[in-house]
Short mmCIF file of C-alpha atoms in Angstrom, two decimals:
data_model
loop_
_atom_site.label_atom_id
_atom_site.label_comp_id
_atom_site.label_asym_id
_atom_site.label_seq_id
_atom_site.Cartn_x
_atom_site.Cartn_y
_atom_site.Cartn_z
CA ALA L 1 31.64 45.32 124.19
CA GLN L 2 28.61 44.09 122.24
CA ARG L 3 29.06 41.33 119.97
CA VAL L 4 26.88 38.96 118.03
CA THR L 5 28.15 35.51 116.68
CA GLN L 6 26.48 33.54 113.97
CA PRO L 7 28.84 30.44 113.55
CA GLU L 8 27.31 29.07 110.46
CA LYS L 9 27.67 30.95 107.13
CA LEU L 10 25.33 28.38 105.17
CA LEU L 11 22.78 25.94 106.51
CA SER L 12 21.40 23.62 104.03
CA VAL L 13 18.22 21.45 104.69
CA PHE L 14 15.51 19.67 102.86
CA LYS L 15 12.00 20.83 102.96
CA GLY L 16 10.17 19.64 105.98
CA ALA L 17 13.28 19.26 108.05
CA PRO L 18 13.73 21.01 111.25
CA VAL L 19 15.81 24.31 111.24
CA GLU L 20 17.91 25.86 113.83
CA LEU L 21 20.10 28.95 113.11
CA LYS L 22 22.45 29.70 116.00
CA CYS L 23 23.11 33.12 117.62
CA ASN L 24 25.32 33.79 120.59
CA TYR L 25 25.72 37.19 122.00
CA SER L 26 28.24 38.99 124.23
CA TYR L 27 26.90 41.74 126.38
CA SER L 28 27.23 42.71 130.06
CA GLY L 29 23.84 44.04 130.51
CA SER L 30 20.17 43.09 129.44
CA PRO L 31 20.10 43.14 125.67
CA GLU L 32 17.18 43.08 123.34
CA LEU L 33 17.66 40.46 120.61
CA PHE L 34 16.29 40.41 117.12
CA TRP L 35 16.31 38.20 113.98
CA TYR L 36 16.25 39.97 110.70
CA VAL L 37 15.65 38.24 107.43
CA GLN L 38 16.64 39.28 103.84
CA TYR L 39 14.96 37.37 100.98
CA SER L 40 16.56 37.39 97.58
CA ARG L 41 16.59 40.89 96.03
CA GLN L 42 14.59 42.40 98.89
CA ARG L 43 15.49 44.65 101.83
CA LEU L 44 16.25 43.60 105.36
CA GLN L 45 13.13 43.18 107.35
CA LEU L 46 12.43 42.27 111.02
CA LEU L 47 11.48 38.76 111.45
CA LEU L 48 10.95 38.72 115.20
CA ARG L 49 12.13 40.16 118.45
CA HIS L 50 12.51 38.46 121.88
CA ILE L 51 10.48 40.73 123.93
CA SER L 52 7.39 40.03 121.73
CA ARG L 53 7.56 36.25 122.26
CA GLU L 54 5.75 35.65 118.89
CA SER L 55 5.94 33.06 116.36
CA ILE L 56 6.33 34.62 112.79
CA LYS L 57 6.11 32.35 109.86
CA GLY L 58 6.45 29.43 112.07
CA PHE L 59 9.73 30.74 113.47
CA THR L 60 10.37 31.08 117.14
CA ALA L 61 13.49 32.13 119.19
CA ASP L 62 14.04 31.99 122.96
CA LEU L 63 16.47 34.11 124.71
CA ASN L 64 18.71 31.97 126.89
CA LYS L 65 20.64 34.34 129.20
CA GLY L 66 22.61 31.61 130.79
CA GLU L 67 24.00 30.39 127.47
CA THR L 68 23.86 33.98 125.93
CA SER L 69 21.96 32.47 123.00
CA PHE L 70 19.17 33.44 120.83
CA HIS L 71 18.85 30.62 118.38
CA LEU L 72 16.07 30.57 115.63
CA LYS L 73 14.11 27.59 115.00
CA LYS L 74 11.34 26.20 112.91
CA PRO L 75 9.98 22.67 113.04
CA PHE L 76 9.36 22.22 109.33
CA ALA L 77 11.29 24.37 106.90
CA GLN L 78 9.70 25.44 103.70
CA GLU L 79 11.32 26.38 100.40
CA GLU L 80 10.29 30.01 100.85
CA ASP L 81 12.39 30.16 103.93
CA SER L 82 15.56 30.38 101.93
CA ALA L 83 17.00 33.68 102.77
CA MET L 84 19.87 35.29 104.59
CA TYR L 85 19.24 35.48 108.47
CA TYR L 86 20.72 38.02 110.65
CA CYS L 87 20.84 38.03 114.38
CA ALA L 88 21.00 41.49 115.99
CA LEU L 89 21.47 42.97 119.56
CA GLN L 90 20.52 46.29 120.96
CA GLY L 91 22.06 47.12 124.19
CA THR L 92 20.16 48.75 127.03
CA GLY L 93 19.66 52.44 126.42
CA PHE L 94 21.21 52.21 123.10
CA GLN L 95 19.45 52.82 119.68
CA LYS L 96 21.79 51.06 117.56
CA LEU L 97 21.73 47.57 116.32
CA VAL L 98 24.73 45.20 116.40
CA PHE L 99 24.40 42.63 113.73
CA GLY L 100 25.92 39.20 113.42
CA THR L 101 27.54 38.11 110.12
CA GLY L 102 24.53 36.24 108.87
CA THR L 103 23.48 32.82 108.07
CA ARG L 104 22.26 31.69 104.62
CA LEU L 105 19.44 29.24 104.86
CA LEU L 106 18.94 27.01 101.77
CA VAL L 107 15.77 24.88 101.74
CA SER L 108 15.85 22.32 99.02
CA PRO L 109 12.64 20.41 97.65
CA GLY U 1 4.85 48.32 107.76
CA ALA U 2 6.50 51.50 107.34
CA VAL U 3 8.48 52.22 104.15
CA VAL U 4 12.02 53.50 103.78
CA SER U 5 13.44 54.47 100.34
CA GLN U 6 16.92 55.03 99.35
CA HIS U 7 18.07 56.79 96.21
CA PRO U 8 19.77 56.03 94.10
CA SER U 9 19.72 52.24 94.37
CA ARG U 10 22.96 52.11 92.22
CA VAL U 11 25.64 54.78 91.47
CA ILE U 12 28.98 54.73 89.79
CA CYS U 13 31.23 57.83 90.38
CA LYS U 14 34.88 58.65 89.25
CA SER U 15 37.62 58.80 92.01
CA GLY U 16 37.85 62.20 93.70
CA THR U 17 34.21 63.04 93.12
CA SER U 18 31.37 63.15 95.80
CA VAL U 19 28.25 61.37 95.77
CA LYS U 20 25.22 61.83 97.92
CA ILE U 21 22.75 59.07 98.95
CA GLU U 22 19.19 59.81 100.17
CA CYS U 23 17.15 57.98 102.77
CA ARG U 24 13.46 58.88 103.03
CA SER U 25 10.86 57.61 105.42
CA LEU U 26 7.77 57.57 103.12
CA ASP U 27 4.91 57.18 105.59
CA PHE U 28 6.28 57.96 108.96
CA GLN U 29 8.48 60.52 110.74
CA ALA U 30 11.72 59.05 111.56
CA THR U 31 13.32 60.63 114.67
CA THR U 32 16.37 58.44 114.18
CA MET U 33 18.08 57.36 111.13
CA PHE U 34 21.11 54.91 110.90
CA TRP U 35 23.60 54.43 108.14
CA TYR U 36 25.43 51.00 107.57
CA ARG U 37 28.05 49.72 105.28
CA GLN U 38 28.13 46.12 104.13
CA PHE U 39 30.99 44.52 102.35
CA PRO U 40 30.57 41.36 100.19
CA LYS U 41 29.43 38.45 102.24
CA GLN U 42 30.06 40.41 105.42
CA SER U 43 27.59 41.65 107.99
CA LEU U 44 26.34 45.19 108.27
CA MET U 45 28.70 47.66 110.01
CA LEU U 46 26.91 50.73 111.64
CA MET U 47 28.62 53.72 110.52
CA ALA U 48 26.63 56.40 112.32
CA THR U 49 23.49 57.23 114.03
CA SER U 50 21.67 60.50 113.24
CA ASN U 51 18.83 62.17 115.15
CA GLU U 52 16.76 64.73 113.53
CA GLY U 53 18.20 68.26 113.99
CA SER U 54 21.36 66.94 115.61
CA LYS U 55 24.98 66.09 114.54
CA ALA U 56 25.36 62.52 113.73
CA THR U 57 27.05 60.23 116.11
CA TYR U 58 29.76 58.27 114.24
CA GLU U 59 31.15 54.90 115.15
CA GLN U 60 34.73 54.45 116.03
CA GLY U 61 36.99 54.32 112.79
CA VAL U 62 34.40 56.08 110.56
CA GLU U 63 35.74 59.36 109.21
CA LYS U 64 33.07 62.03 109.71
CA ASP U 65 34.70 64.46 107.31
CA LYS U 66 34.54 61.79 104.63
CA PHE U 67 30.99 60.48 105.41
CA LEU U 68 29.04 63.64 105.78
CA ILE U 69 25.58 62.92 107.25
CA ASN U 70 22.70 65.34 107.49
CA HIS U 71 19.33 64.71 108.97
CA ALA U 72 17.54 68.00 108.48
CA SER U 73 14.02 66.78 108.49
CA LEU U 74 11.91 64.00 110.21
CA THR U 75 11.65 62.09 106.71
CA LEU U 76 15.05 62.80 105.03
CA SER U 77 18.67 61.91 105.86
CA THR U 78 21.58 62.09 103.58
CA LEU U 79 24.96 60.34 103.31
CA THR U 80 27.60 62.11 101.18
CA VAL U 81 30.72 60.23 100.39
CA THR U 82 33.21 63.01 99.81
CA SER U 83 36.31 62.54 97.56
CA ALA U 84 35.42 59.01 96.99
CA HIS U 85 38.15 56.38 96.26
CA PRO U 86 37.72 52.82 95.09
CA GLU U 87 38.01 51.49 98.64
CA ASP U 88 34.74 53.15 99.35
CA SER U 89 32.96 51.05 97.00
CA SER U 90 30.37 49.24 98.98
CA PHE U 91 26.90 48.51 99.64
CA TYR U 92 25.27 51.37 101.88
CA ILE U 93 22.08 50.73 103.81
CA CYS U 94 19.94 53.07 105.86
CA SER U 95 17.36 52.42 108.39
CA ALA U 96 14.91 54.61 110.09
CA SER U 97 12.84 54.48 113.38
CA ARG U 98 10.32 56.53 114.96
CA GLY U 99 12.41 56.70 118.30
CA SER U 100 14.08 54.72 120.92
CA ASN U 101 13.09 51.19 121.32
CA THR U 102 10.84 51.06 118.22
CA GLU U 103 11.34 49.08 115.20
CA ALA U 104 13.73 50.06 112.55
CA PHE U 105 12.75 49.93 109.10
CA PHE U 106 15.52 49.35 106.41
CA GLY U 107 15.89 51.02 102.93
CA GLN U 108 16.88 48.74 99.84
CA GLY U 109 20.40 49.93 99.73
CA THR U 110 22.56 51.61 97.44
CA ARG U 111 25.41 49.95 95.68
CA LEU U 112 28.20 52.45 95.25
CA THR U 113 31.18 51.76 92.71
CA VAL U 114 34.10 54.23 92.65
CA VAL U 115 36.08 53.92 89.46
#
């Protein structure tokens, strides 16, 4: 079974502080992992995917197959990073995405 | 990025009636569209996957006769909630992709309230 776990419902930090949003997954094969972001009153949009190995808006995420994790990190949080973040998994050969429950990031000035 | 538009963004209907939600890809051809349901403060739960010209594949526990999905063209998929009941009230979100292993783009969602 495919499962994505985001243990934190809310993460509150001050501007300039480092941020790490946790994501763990359960899947027997080689999954593709994603982070999606939803800003206030906006639609869900892709932030980054592990295969691209990009840094988007200062965020990075490394797939750790040993720990089955795909944590999202940013060294210095900005107020505009405040949003809902969802980790998602796509199984090999599957089209569908399985989402975690999401973590709300609140960055205070 | 590609644009996916849902209509309506908000709808209120009476118990027992049916309501149709449209999902359109505005500037690309969507081979595959997905329909999700999101309860307050919960994650997106996939309801079904539809490929253009084929019958939709429903997730376990989703009643296909209640949630009718049609994907008749490469730019339009519809979700019809038949004989709606208050428990069907939810936020419905669609996403569309050009094909396998391509990015899925999300609509803005439709808030359905059944009274």
